[in-house]
Amino acid sequence: MPRKNDTGTHRRRALRREVPGTVGLLADAGDFAAMCGYRTFGFDRQADYADYLHHVDGLLRSFAARGIHTTVALFDPDEYAEYCGEHGLDPDTSRTRTRFTAELAGRGTVLPYTGQPIDELVPLLVDEAVRQATWEYATGVLAGVGRCADCGEDIGHASFDRATDALKRLLAGAGPGHHHFVCSVPTEDEQLVAVLHADTTGDPDTPPRIDGRESLDFVTVLAAGLALGGPGGLVVRSTTEGHRDRVHGWRLDRGRLTALSAAAVFNAYCTDADTGDIVAPEPGVEYCPGYEVDDPGPHH
């Protein structure tokens, strides 16, 4: 018969498996060096970022081995310092760092740990942070663009509806296969980029298969481009078994998504964006004109 203390220990361990955890992860060597300035951090300035990642990887694996669900949060040293200043907390304590990390789990950039290698987890977390920041910025654009001076309609809301309809037409016109959409909208402060992957069968009764929340992010960025009325672009690359890859393109101009000609799509794909130099066309790729996907908006 187990002793009372043994039973208590067993029950506490069992309860521990019911409690999720969050691990704050530093995304690069610069962030790691900044945290090494804190005496209580556990690593000093002589330590190597790769060694830090090795230990984080081991920690995550140990939690998984014990059946503990863990999320990984992007830990930003600058945000941490601001947080400590706002709340009057000493940043050089593990207690403060764990409090900040716990709050990140509810409001920051997080991913569930599912056994990913650490060298894959870091870029995934950074990509998620960029995606979230892009969506928040685009949402702010739609909320702040105001109402139409002619009819009083909320331009942001109307643009979101138009972008939703445009995505449906984009998917329908792409035909069966795997499709990689990219929408790019330059703004005064940010270059907004949204990516969407979709698999379609060509059957109108079968909805496309889209990764995660990519549809919402894509529609929000496209809507911001329509609402702002400035320049931008959208391309889709389609892969269908037994056929060459196809590329279609559109441009955003004055609140309208306009189809590009095949020659314009070729020029866009075969020009280096940084230097303007001509790039050799990719073999096995067909450069195609865009197709009609957008109804003219009533707002100017």
PDB file of C-alpha atoms in Angstrom:
ATOM      1  CA  MET A   1       0.000   0.000   0.000  1.00  0.00           C
ATOM      2  CA  PRO A   2       1.556   3.365  -1.032  1.00  0.00           C
ATOM      3  CA  ARG A   3       2.384   5.826   1.668  1.00  0.00           C
ATOM      4  CA  LYS A   4       0.389   9.069   1.925  1.00  0.00           C
ATOM      5  CA  ASN A   5       3.324  11.193   0.746  1.00  0.00           C
ATOM      6  CA  ASP A   6       3.833   8.955  -2.314  1.00  0.00           C
ATOM      7  CA  THR A   7       0.156   9.274  -3.205  1.00  0.00           C
ATOM      8  CA  GLY A   8       0.325  13.051  -2.898  1.00  0.00           C
ATOM      9  CA  THR A   9       3.392  13.242  -5.135  1.00  0.00           C
ATOM     10  CA  HIS A  10       1.713  11.014  -7.731  1.00  0.00           C
ATOM     11  CA  ARG A  11      -1.399  13.176  -7.745  1.00  0.00           C
ATOM     12  CA  ARG A  12       0.574  16.404  -8.111  1.00  0.00           C
ATOM     13  CA  ARG A  13       2.435  14.915 -11.077  1.00  0.00           C
ATOM     14  CA  ALA A  14      -0.865  13.844 -12.613  1.00  0.00           C
ATOM     15  CA  LEU A  15      -2.264  17.352 -12.126  1.00  0.00           C
ATOM     16  CA  ARG A  16       0.869  18.873 -13.664  1.00  0.00           C
ATOM     17  CA  ARG A  17       0.073  17.055 -16.898  1.00  0.00           C
ATOM     18  CA  GLU A  18      -3.267  18.898 -16.948  1.00  0.00           C
ATOM     19  CA  VAL A  19      -1.582  22.333 -16.834  1.00  0.00           C
ATOM     20  CA  PRO A  20      -0.445  23.798 -20.195  1.00  0.00           C
ATOM     21  CA  GLY A  21       2.831  25.671 -20.432  1.00  0.00           C
ATOM     22  CA  THR A  22       4.301  28.547 -22.435  1.00  0.00           C
ATOM     23  CA  VAL A  23       7.953  28.940 -23.387  1.00  0.00           C
ATOM     24  CA  GLY A  24       9.270  32.334 -24.491  1.00  0.00           C
ATOM     25  CA  LEU A  25      11.599  31.984 -27.490  1.00  0.00           C
ATOM     26  CA  LEU A  26      14.170  34.554 -28.626  1.00  0.00           C
ATOM     27  CA  ALA A  27      14.090  34.769 -32.406  1.00  0.00           C
ATOM     28  CA  ASP A  28      17.689  35.678 -33.217  1.00  0.00           C
ATOM     29  CA  ALA A  29      21.178  36.194 -31.855  1.00  0.00           C
ATOM     30  CA  GLY A  30      20.597  39.923 -31.326  1.00  0.00           C
ATOM     31  CA  ASP A  31      17.596  39.328 -29.076  1.00  0.00           C
ATOM     32  CA  PHE A  32      19.550  36.643 -27.234  1.00  0.00           C
ATOM     33  CA  ALA A  33      22.469  39.023 -26.647  1.00  0.00           C
ATOM     34  CA  ALA A  34      20.074  41.656 -25.259  1.00  0.00           C
ATOM     35  CA  MET A  35      18.671  39.210 -22.705  1.00  0.00           C
ATOM     36  CA  CYS A  36      22.162  38.080 -21.704  1.00  0.00           C
ATOM     37  CA  GLY A  37      22.575  41.543 -20.178  1.00  0.00           C
ATOM     38  CA  TYR A  38      20.320  40.452 -17.322  1.00  0.00           C
ATOM     39  CA  ARG A  39      22.278  38.733 -14.537  1.00  0.00           C
ATOM     40  CA  THR A  40      19.471  36.284 -13.720  1.00  0.00           C
ATOM     41  CA  PHE A  41      18.804  35.197 -17.305  1.00  0.00           C
ATOM     42  CA  GLY A  42      20.792  31.963 -17.078  1.00  0.00           C
ATOM     43  CA  PHE A  43      23.080  32.637 -20.040  1.00  0.00           C
ATOM     44  CA  ASP A  44      25.899  35.160 -20.075  1.00  0.00           C
ATOM     45  CA  ARG A  45      27.400  37.210 -22.899  1.00  0.00           C
ATOM     46  CA  GLN A  46      29.913  34.459 -23.617  1.00  0.00           C
ATOM     47  CA  ALA A  47      27.137  32.010 -24.439  1.00  0.00           C
ATOM     48  CA  ASP A  48      26.214  31.086 -28.002  1.00  0.00           C
ATOM     49  CA  TYR A  49      22.730  31.502 -29.495  1.00  0.00           C
ATOM     50  CA  ALA A  50      22.949  28.017 -30.997  1.00  0.00           C
ATOM     51  CA  ASP A  51      23.606  26.617 -27.533  1.00  0.00           C
ATOM     52  CA  TYR A  52      20.559  28.481 -26.225  1.00  0.00           C
ATOM     53  CA  LEU A  53      18.407  26.963 -28.983  1.00  0.00           C
ATOM     54  CA  HIS A  54      19.769  23.512 -28.162  1.00  0.00           C
ATOM     55  CA  HIS A  55      18.640  23.871 -24.548  1.00  0.00           C
ATOM     56  CA  VAL A  56      15.238  25.259 -25.523  1.00  0.00           C
ATOM     57  CA  ASP A  57      14.779  22.307 -27.864  1.00  0.00           C
ATOM     58  CA  GLY A  58      15.601  19.921 -25.025  1.00  0.00           C
ATOM     59  CA  LEU A  59      13.178  21.680 -22.703  1.00  0.00           C
ATOM     60  CA  LEU A  60      10.337  21.475 -25.217  1.00  0.00           C
ATOM     61  CA  ARG A  61      11.028  17.791 -25.842  1.00  0.00           C
ATOM     62  CA  SER A  62      11.017  17.064 -22.123  1.00  0.00           C
ATOM     63  CA  PHE A  63       7.592  18.698 -21.742  1.00  0.00           C
ATOM     64  CA  ALA A  64       6.241  16.715 -24.687  1.00  0.00           C
ATOM     65  CA  ALA A  65       7.610  13.468 -23.228  1.00  0.00           C
ATOM     66  CA  ARG A  66       5.623  14.142 -20.050  1.00  0.00           C
ATOM     67  CA  GLY A  67       2.436  14.815 -22.009  1.00  0.00           C
ATOM     68  CA  ILE A  68       2.408  18.550 -21.264  1.00  0.00           C
ATOM     69  CA  HIS A  69       0.851  20.730 -23.944  1.00  0.00           C
ATOM     70  CA  THR A  70       3.194  23.653 -24.634  1.00  0.00           C
ATOM     71  CA  THR A  71       2.885  26.793 -26.698  1.00  0.00           C
ATOM     72  CA  VAL A  72       5.905  28.766 -27.854  1.00  0.00           C
ATOM     73  CA  ALA A  73       5.704  32.563 -27.681  1.00  0.00           C
ATOM     74  CA  LEU A  74       7.914  35.072 -29.483  1.00  0.00           C
ATOM     75  CA  PHE A  75       9.820  36.923 -26.742  1.00  0.00           C
ATOM     76  CA  ASP A  76      10.859  40.423 -27.799  1.00  0.00           C
ATOM     77  CA  PRO A  77      13.416  42.088 -25.452  1.00  0.00           C
ATOM     78  CA  ASP A  78      12.296  45.614 -26.397  1.00  0.00           C
ATOM     79  CA  GLU A  79       8.643  44.821 -25.659  1.00  0.00           C
ATOM     80  CA  TYR A  80       9.764  43.188 -22.426  1.00  0.00           C
ATOM     81  CA  ALA A  81      11.649  46.319 -21.318  1.00  0.00           C
ATOM     82  CA  GLU A  82       8.616  48.495 -22.132  1.00  0.00           C
ATOM     83  CA  TYR A  83       6.357  46.114 -20.238  1.00  0.00           C
ATOM     84  CA  CYS A  84       8.564  46.282 -17.150  1.00  0.00           C
ATOM     85  CA  GLY A  85       8.672  50.080 -17.295  1.00  0.00           C
ATOM     86  CA  GLU A  86       4.892  50.386 -17.663  1.00  0.00           C
ATOM     87  CA  HIS A  87       4.218  48.057 -14.716  1.00  0.00           C
ATOM     88  CA  GLY A  88       7.087  49.161 -12.488  1.00  0.00           C
ATOM     89  CA  LEU A  89       8.666  45.695 -12.482  1.00  0.00           C
ATOM     90  CA  ASP A  90      12.296  44.678 -12.088  1.00  0.00           C
ATOM     91  CA  PRO A  91      13.277  43.143 -15.456  1.00  0.00           C
ATOM     92  CA  ASP A  92      16.198  41.212 -13.951  1.00  0.00           C
ATOM     93  CA  THR A  93      14.139  38.480 -12.286  1.00  0.00           C
ATOM     94  CA  SER A  94      12.802  35.183 -13.570  1.00  0.00           C
ATOM     95  CA  ARG A  95       9.482  35.975 -11.891  1.00  0.00           C
ATOM     96  CA  THR A  96       8.989  39.027 -14.120  1.00  0.00           C
ATOM     97  CA  ARG A  97      10.032  37.138 -17.242  1.00  0.00           C
ATOM     98  CA  THR A  98       7.567  34.335 -16.540  1.00  0.00           C
ATOM     99  CA  ARG A  99       4.788  36.866 -15.902  1.00  0.00           C
ATOM    100  CA  PHE A 100       5.518  38.570 -19.229  1.00  0.00           C
ATOM    101  CA  THR A 101       5.653  35.212 -21.036  1.00  0.00           C
ATOM    102  CA  ALA A 102       2.347  34.126 -19.509  1.00  0.00           C
ATOM    103  CA  GLU A 103       0.697  37.297 -20.804  1.00  0.00           C
ATOM    104  CA  LEU A 104       2.189  36.700 -24.255  1.00  0.00           C
ATOM    105  CA  ALA A 105       0.232  33.438 -24.379  1.00  0.00           C
ATOM    106  CA  GLY A 106      -2.976  35.458 -24.436  1.00  0.00           C
ATOM    107  CA  ARG A 107      -2.053  38.382 -26.662  1.00  0.00           C
ATOM    108  CA  GLY A 108       1.240  37.738 -28.428  1.00  0.00           C
ATOM    109  CA  THR A 109       2.513  35.577 -31.261  1.00  0.00           C
ATOM    110  CA  VAL A 110       2.320  31.921 -30.233  1.00  0.00           C
ATOM    111  CA  LEU A 111       2.453  28.500 -31.867  1.00  0.00           C
ATOM    112  CA  PRO A 112       1.683  25.092 -30.391  1.00  0.00           C
ATOM    113  CA  TYR A 113       4.715  22.861 -29.988  1.00  0.00           C
ATOM    114  CA  THR A 114       4.104  19.627 -31.891  1.00  0.00           C
ATOM    115  CA  GLY A 115       7.627  18.259 -31.995  1.00  0.00           C
ATOM    116  CA  GLN A 116       8.989  20.594 -34.675  1.00  0.00           C
ATOM    117  CA  PRO A 117      12.797  20.774 -34.874  1.00  0.00           C
ATOM    118  CA  ILE A 118      13.975  24.019 -33.323  1.00  0.00           C
ATOM    119  CA  ASP A 119      15.501  25.256 -36.601  1.00  0.00           C
ATOM    120  CA  GLU A 120      12.027  24.976 -38.170  1.00  0.00           C
ATOM    121  CA  LEU A 121      10.143  26.363 -35.177  1.00  0.00           C
ATOM    122  CA  VAL A 122      11.990  29.713 -35.100  1.00  0.00           C
ATOM    123  CA  PRO A 123      11.163  30.788 -38.692  1.00  0.00           C
ATOM    124  CA  LEU A 124       7.585  29.516 -38.280  1.00  0.00           C
ATOM    125  CA  LEU A 125       7.193  31.732 -35.229  1.00  0.00           C
ATOM    126  CA  VAL A 126       8.705  34.748 -37.004  1.00  0.00           C
ATOM    127  CA  ASP A 127       6.421  34.192 -40.018  1.00  0.00           C
ATOM    128  CA  GLU A 128       3.430  34.034 -37.691  1.00  0.00           C
ATOM    129  CA  ALA A 129       4.464  37.339 -36.102  1.00  0.00           C
ATOM    130  CA  VAL A 130       4.703  38.986 -39.533  1.00  0.00           C
ATOM    131  CA  ARG A 131       1.331  37.535 -40.553  1.00  0.00           C
ATOM    132  CA  GLN A 132      -0.347  38.808 -37.403  1.00  0.00           C
ATOM    133  CA  ALA A 133       1.205  42.280 -37.723  1.00  0.00           C
ATOM    134  CA  THR A 134       0.121  42.478 -41.381  1.00  0.00           C
ATOM    135  CA  TRP A 135      -3.450  41.501 -40.548  1.00  0.00           C
ATOM    136  CA  GLU A 136      -3.630  44.017 -37.694  1.00  0.00           C
ATOM    137  CA  TYR A 137      -2.302  46.821 -39.894  1.00  0.00           C
ATOM    138  CA  ALA A 138      -4.671  45.989 -42.766  1.00  0.00           C
ATOM    139  CA  THR A 139      -7.598  45.801 -40.335  1.00  0.00           C
ATOM    140  CA  GLY A 140      -6.644  49.231 -39.013  1.00  0.00           C
ATOM    141  CA  VAL A 141      -6.620  50.595 -42.572  1.00  0.00           C
ATOM    142  CA  LEU A 142     -10.138  49.282 -43.195  1.00  0.00           C
ATOM    143  CA  ALA A 143     -11.406  50.671 -39.899  1.00  0.00           C
ATOM    144  CA  GLY A 144      -9.956  54.113 -40.529  1.00  0.00           C
ATOM    145  CA  VAL A 145     -10.670  54.725 -44.201  1.00  0.00           C
ATOM    146  CA  GLY A 146     -14.047  56.302 -43.433  1.00  0.00           C
ATOM    147  CA  ARG A 147     -17.300  56.617 -45.355  1.00  0.00           C
ATOM    148  CA  CYS A 148     -18.019  57.450 -48.979  1.00  0.00           C
ATOM    149  CA  ALA A 149     -18.575  61.186 -49.428  1.00  0.00           C
ATOM    150  CA  ASP A 150     -21.277  60.475 -52.025  1.00  0.00           C
ATOM    151  CA  CYS A 151     -23.431  57.743 -50.448  1.00  0.00           C
ATOM    152  CA  GLY A 152     -22.190  57.475 -46.865  1.00  0.00           C
ATOM    153  CA  GLU A 153     -21.399  53.753 -47.074  1.00  0.00           C
ATOM    154  CA  ASP A 154     -18.522  52.430 -44.953  1.00  0.00           C
ATOM    155  CA  ILE A 155     -15.733  52.019 -47.525  1.00  0.00           C
ATOM    156  CA  GLY A 156     -13.779  49.517 -45.422  1.00  0.00           C
ATOM    157  CA  HIS A 157     -16.778  47.215 -45.036  1.00  0.00           C
ATOM    158  CA  ALA A 158     -17.707  47.505 -48.721  1.00  0.00           C
ATOM    159  CA  SER A 159     -14.091  46.808 -49.763  1.00  0.00           C
ATOM    160  CA  PHE A 160     -13.996  43.688 -47.588  1.00  0.00           C
ATOM    161  CA  ASP A 161     -17.162  42.397 -49.271  1.00  0.00           C
ATOM    162  CA  ARG A 162     -15.685  43.092 -52.720  1.00  0.00           C
ATOM    163  CA  ALA A 163     -12.433  41.356 -51.809  1.00  0.00           C
ATOM    164  CA  THR A 164     -14.368  38.316 -50.553  1.00  0.00           C
ATOM    165  CA  ASP A 165     -16.255  38.087 -53.839  1.00  0.00           C
ATOM    166  CA  ALA A 166     -13.039  38.609 -55.816  1.00  0.00           C
ATOM    167  CA  LEU A 167     -11.362  35.689 -54.024  1.00  0.00           C
ATOM    168  CA  LYS A 168     -14.305  33.425 -54.918  1.00  0.00           C
ATOM    169  CA  ARG A 169     -13.902  34.400 -58.582  1.00  0.00           C
ATOM    170  CA  LEU A 170     -10.130  33.981 -58.416  1.00  0.00           C
ATOM    171  CA  LEU A 171     -10.530  30.432 -57.120  1.00  0.00           C
ATOM    172  CA  ALA A 172     -13.269  29.576 -59.613  1.00  0.00           C
ATOM    173  CA  GLY A 173     -11.271  30.896 -62.558  1.00  0.00           C
ATOM    174  CA  ALA A 174      -8.064  29.136 -61.540  1.00  0.00           C
ATOM    175  CA  GLY A 175      -9.532  25.712 -62.323  1.00  0.00           C
ATOM    176  CA  PRO A 176      -8.495  22.425 -60.722  1.00  0.00           C
ATOM    177  CA  GLY A 177      -5.072  22.081 -59.082  1.00  0.00           C
ATOM    178  CA  HIS A 178      -2.921  23.641 -56.396  1.00  0.00           C
ATOM    179  CA  HIS A 179      -2.853  27.443 -56.409  1.00  0.00           C
ATOM    180  CA  HIS A 180      -0.406  29.856 -54.788  1.00  0.00           C
ATOM    181  CA  PHE A 181      -1.793  33.407 -54.513  1.00  0.00           C
ATOM    182  CA  VAL A 182       0.245  36.463 -53.486  1.00  0.00           C
ATOM    183  CA  CYS A 183      -1.249  39.914 -52.917  1.00  0.00           C
ATOM    184  CA  SER A 184       1.071  42.879 -52.347  1.00  0.00           C
ATOM    185  CA  VAL A 185      -0.085  46.349 -51.286  1.00  0.00           C
ATOM    186  CA  PRO A 186       2.400  49.165 -50.557  1.00  0.00           C
ATOM    187  CA  THR A 187       1.195  51.654 -47.968  1.00  0.00           C
ATOM    188  CA  GLU A 188       2.725  54.742 -46.394  1.00  0.00           C
ATOM    189  CA  ASP A 189       4.166  52.756 -43.482  1.00  0.00           C
ATOM    190  CA  GLU A 190       4.183  49.089 -44.465  1.00  0.00           C
ATOM    191  CA  GLN A 191       4.482  46.756 -47.440  1.00  0.00           C
ATOM    192  CA  LEU A 192       1.487  44.483 -46.909  1.00  0.00           C
ATOM    193  CA  VAL A 193       1.904  40.974 -48.325  1.00  0.00           C
ATOM    194  CA  ALA A 194      -0.560  38.109 -47.967  1.00  0.00           C
ATOM    195  CA  VAL A 195      -0.128  34.560 -49.252  1.00  0.00           C
ATOM    196  CA  LEU A 196      -2.843  31.979 -49.800  1.00  0.00           C
ATOM    197  CA  HIS A 197      -2.549  28.314 -50.773  1.00  0.00           C
ATOM    198  CA  ALA A 198      -5.628  26.564 -52.110  1.00  0.00           C
ATOM    199  CA  ASP A 199      -6.445  23.197 -53.666  1.00  0.00           C
ATOM    200  CA  THR A 200      -9.457  23.044 -55.947  1.00  0.00           C
ATOM    201  CA  THR A 201     -11.134  20.188 -57.820  1.00  0.00           C
ATOM    202  CA  GLY A 202     -12.945  22.249 -60.450  1.00  0.00           C
ATOM    203  CA  ASP A 203     -16.279  21.009 -59.073  1.00  0.00           C
ATOM    204  CA  PRO A 204     -18.399  24.034 -58.053  1.00  0.00           C
ATOM    205  CA  ASP A 205     -20.056  21.931 -55.343  1.00  0.00           C
ATOM    206  CA  THR A 206     -16.724  21.097 -53.683  1.00  0.00           C
ATOM    207  CA  PRO A 207     -15.272  24.005 -51.659  1.00  0.00           C
ATOM    208  CA  PRO A 208     -11.548  24.752 -52.055  1.00  0.00           C
ATOM    209  CA  ARG A 209      -9.183  23.497 -49.387  1.00  0.00           C
ATOM    210  CA  ILE A 210      -7.327  26.461 -47.866  1.00  0.00           C
ATOM    211  CA  ASP A 211      -4.638  26.406 -45.179  1.00  0.00           C
ATOM    212  CA  GLY A 212      -5.677  27.713 -41.756  1.00  0.00           C
ATOM    213  CA  ARG A 213      -6.768  31.348 -41.633  1.00  0.00           C
ATOM    214  CA  GLU A 214      -5.014  32.327 -44.870  1.00  0.00           C
ATOM    215  CA  SER A 215      -8.356  33.197 -46.476  1.00  0.00           C
ATOM    216  CA  LEU A 216      -9.129  35.886 -43.868  1.00  0.00           C
ATOM    217  CA  ASP A 217      -5.617  37.357 -44.044  1.00  0.00           C
ATOM    218  CA  PHE A 218      -5.640  37.415 -47.848  1.00  0.00           C
ATOM    219  CA  VAL A 219      -9.084  39.025 -48.119  1.00  0.00           C
ATOM    220  CA  THR A 220      -8.172  41.646 -45.491  1.00  0.00           C
ATOM    221  CA  VAL A 221      -4.998  42.731 -47.316  1.00  0.00           C
ATOM    222  CA  LEU A 222      -6.761  42.773 -50.697  1.00  0.00           C
ATOM    223  CA  ALA A 223      -9.600  44.801 -49.166  1.00  0.00           C
ATOM    224  CA  ALA A 224      -7.088  47.314 -47.774  1.00  0.00           C
ATOM    225  CA  GLY A 225      -5.639  47.720 -51.255  1.00  0.00           C
ATOM    226  CA  LEU A 226      -9.085  48.286 -52.756  1.00  0.00           C
ATOM    227  CA  ALA A 227     -10.020  50.764 -50.019  1.00  0.00           C
ATOM    228  CA  LEU A 228      -6.813  52.795 -50.280  1.00  0.00           C
ATOM    229  CA  GLY A 229      -7.104  53.075 -54.051  1.00  0.00           C
ATOM    230  CA  GLY A 230      -3.346  53.023 -54.549  1.00  0.00           C
ATOM    231  CA  PRO A 231      -1.045  50.685 -56.456  1.00  0.00           C
ATOM    232  CA  GLY A 232      -0.611  47.005 -55.732  1.00  0.00           C
ATOM    233  CA  GLY A 233      -0.545  43.637 -57.387  1.00  0.00           C
ATOM    234  CA  LEU A 234      -1.864  40.091 -57.237  1.00  0.00           C
ATOM    235  CA  VAL A 235      -0.533  36.939 -58.892  1.00  0.00           C
ATOM    236  CA  VAL A 236      -1.516  33.290 -58.819  1.00  0.00           C
ATOM    237  CA  ARG A 237       0.618  30.337 -59.825  1.00  0.00           C
ATOM    238  CA  SER A 238      -1.367  27.197 -60.547  1.00  0.00           C
ATOM    239  CA  THR A 239      -0.039  23.648 -60.678  1.00  0.00           C
ATOM    240  CA  THR A 240      -2.140  20.921 -62.284  1.00  0.00           C
ATOM    241  CA  GLU A 241      -0.902  17.397 -62.843  1.00  0.00           C
ATOM    242  CA  GLY A 242      -0.033  16.759 -66.479  1.00  0.00           C
ATOM    243  CA  HIS A 243       0.122  20.463 -67.405  1.00  0.00           C
ATOM    244  CA  ARG A 244       2.645  23.266 -67.305  1.00  0.00           C
ATOM    245  CA  ASP A 245       2.405  25.678 -64.376  1.00  0.00           C
ATOM    246  CA  ARG A 246       0.277  28.713 -65.193  1.00  0.00           C
ATOM    247  CA  VAL A 247       0.780  32.260 -63.887  1.00  0.00           C
ATOM    248  CA  HIS A 248      -1.973  34.911 -63.981  1.00  0.00           C
ATOM    249  CA  GLY A 249      -1.703  38.493 -62.774  1.00  0.00           C
ATOM    250  CA  TRP A 250      -3.673  41.598 -61.822  1.00  0.00           C
ATOM    251  CA  ARG A 251      -2.862  45.127 -60.759  1.00  0.00           C
ATOM    252  CA  LEU A 252      -4.532  47.277 -58.127  1.00  0.00           C
ATOM    253  CA  ASP A 253      -5.215  50.770 -59.366  1.00  0.00           C
ATOM    254  CA  ARG A 254      -7.688  53.388 -58.096  1.00  0.00           C
ATOM    255  CA  GLY A 255      -9.640  50.852 -56.093  1.00  0.00           C
ATOM    256  CA  ARG A 256      -9.956  48.352 -58.917  1.00  0.00           C
ATOM    257  CA  LEU A 257      -8.453  44.911 -59.493  1.00  0.00           C
ATOM    258  CA  THR A 258      -7.611  44.906 -63.212  1.00  0.00           C
ATOM    259  CA  ALA A 259      -6.455  41.876 -65.204  1.00  0.00           C
ATOM    260  CA  LEU A 260      -2.979  42.071 -66.745  1.00  0.00           C
ATOM    261  CA  SER A 261      -2.180  40.928 -70.256  1.00  0.00           C
ATOM    262  CA  ALA A 262      -0.007  37.849 -70.782  1.00  0.00           C
ATOM    263  CA  ALA A 263       2.860  40.143 -71.865  1.00  0.00           C
ATOM    264  CA  ALA A 264       2.537  42.215 -68.677  1.00  0.00           C
ATOM    265  CA  VAL A 265       2.546  39.068 -66.537  1.00  0.00           C
ATOM    266  CA  PHE A 266       5.667  37.853 -68.369  1.00  0.00           C
ATOM    267  CA  ASN A 267       7.410  41.198 -67.842  1.00  0.00           C
ATOM    268  CA  ALA A 268       6.531  41.265 -64.146  1.00  0.00           C
ATOM    269  CA  TYR A 269       7.801  37.736 -63.556  1.00  0.00           C
ATOM    270  CA  CYS A 270      10.918  38.147 -65.643  1.00  0.00           C
ATOM    271  CA  THR A 271      12.142  41.429 -64.157  1.00  0.00           C
ATOM    272  CA  ASP A 272      14.284  41.631 -61.033  1.00  0.00           C
ATOM    273  CA  ALA A 273      12.314  43.747 -58.558  1.00  0.00           C
ATOM    274  CA  ASP A 274      15.481  45.215 -56.980  1.00  0.00           C
ATOM    275  CA  THR A 275      17.659  45.935 -60.029  1.00  0.00           C
ATOM    276  CA  GLY A 276      15.154  46.101 -62.883  1.00  0.00           C
ATOM    277  CA  ASP A 277      17.297  43.648 -64.860  1.00  0.00           C
ATOM    278  CA  ILE A 278      15.703  41.080 -67.125  1.00  0.00           C
ATOM    279  CA  VAL A 279      15.536  37.557 -65.656  1.00  0.00           C
ATOM    280  CA  ALA A 280      15.322  34.458 -67.843  1.00  0.00           C
ATOM    281  CA  PRO A 281      11.805  32.990 -67.978  1.00  0.00           C
ATOM    282  CA  GLU A 282      11.290  29.914 -65.858  1.00  0.00           C
ATOM    283  CA  PRO A 283      11.100  26.709 -67.926  1.00  0.00           C
ATOM    284  CA  GLY A 284       7.807  24.848 -67.793  1.00  0.00           C
ATOM    285  CA  VAL A 285       5.792  27.953 -66.900  1.00  0.00           C
ATOM    286  CA  GLU A 286       3.045  29.486 -69.026  1.00  0.00           C
ATOM    287  CA  TYR A 287       2.456  33.229 -68.534  1.00  0.00           C
ATOM    288  CA  CYS A 288      -1.266  33.899 -68.935  1.00  0.00           C
ATOM    289  CA  PRO A 289      -3.509  36.962 -68.827  1.00  0.00           C
ATOM    290  CA  GLY A 290      -5.599  37.606 -65.764  1.00  0.00           C
ATOM    291  CA  TYR A 291      -9.347  37.034 -65.898  1.00  0.00           C
ATOM    292  CA  GLU A 292     -12.213  39.218 -64.698  1.00  0.00           C
ATOM    293  CA  VAL A 293     -12.657  38.945 -60.930  1.00  0.00           C
ATOM    294  CA  ASP A 294     -13.717  42.383 -59.642  1.00  0.00           C
ATOM    295  CA  ASP A 295     -16.831  44.486 -60.084  1.00  0.00           C
ATOM    296  CA  PRO A 296     -16.166  48.233 -60.191  1.00  0.00           C
ATOM    297  CA  GLY A 297     -16.608  49.835 -56.803  1.00  0.00           C
ATOM    298  CA  PRO A 298     -18.943  52.819 -56.390  1.00  0.00           C
ATOM    299  CA  HIS A 299     -16.570  54.775 -54.164  1.00  0.00           C
ATOM    300  CA  HIS A 300     -13.960  57.282 -55.290  1.00  0.00           C
TER     301      HIS A 300
END
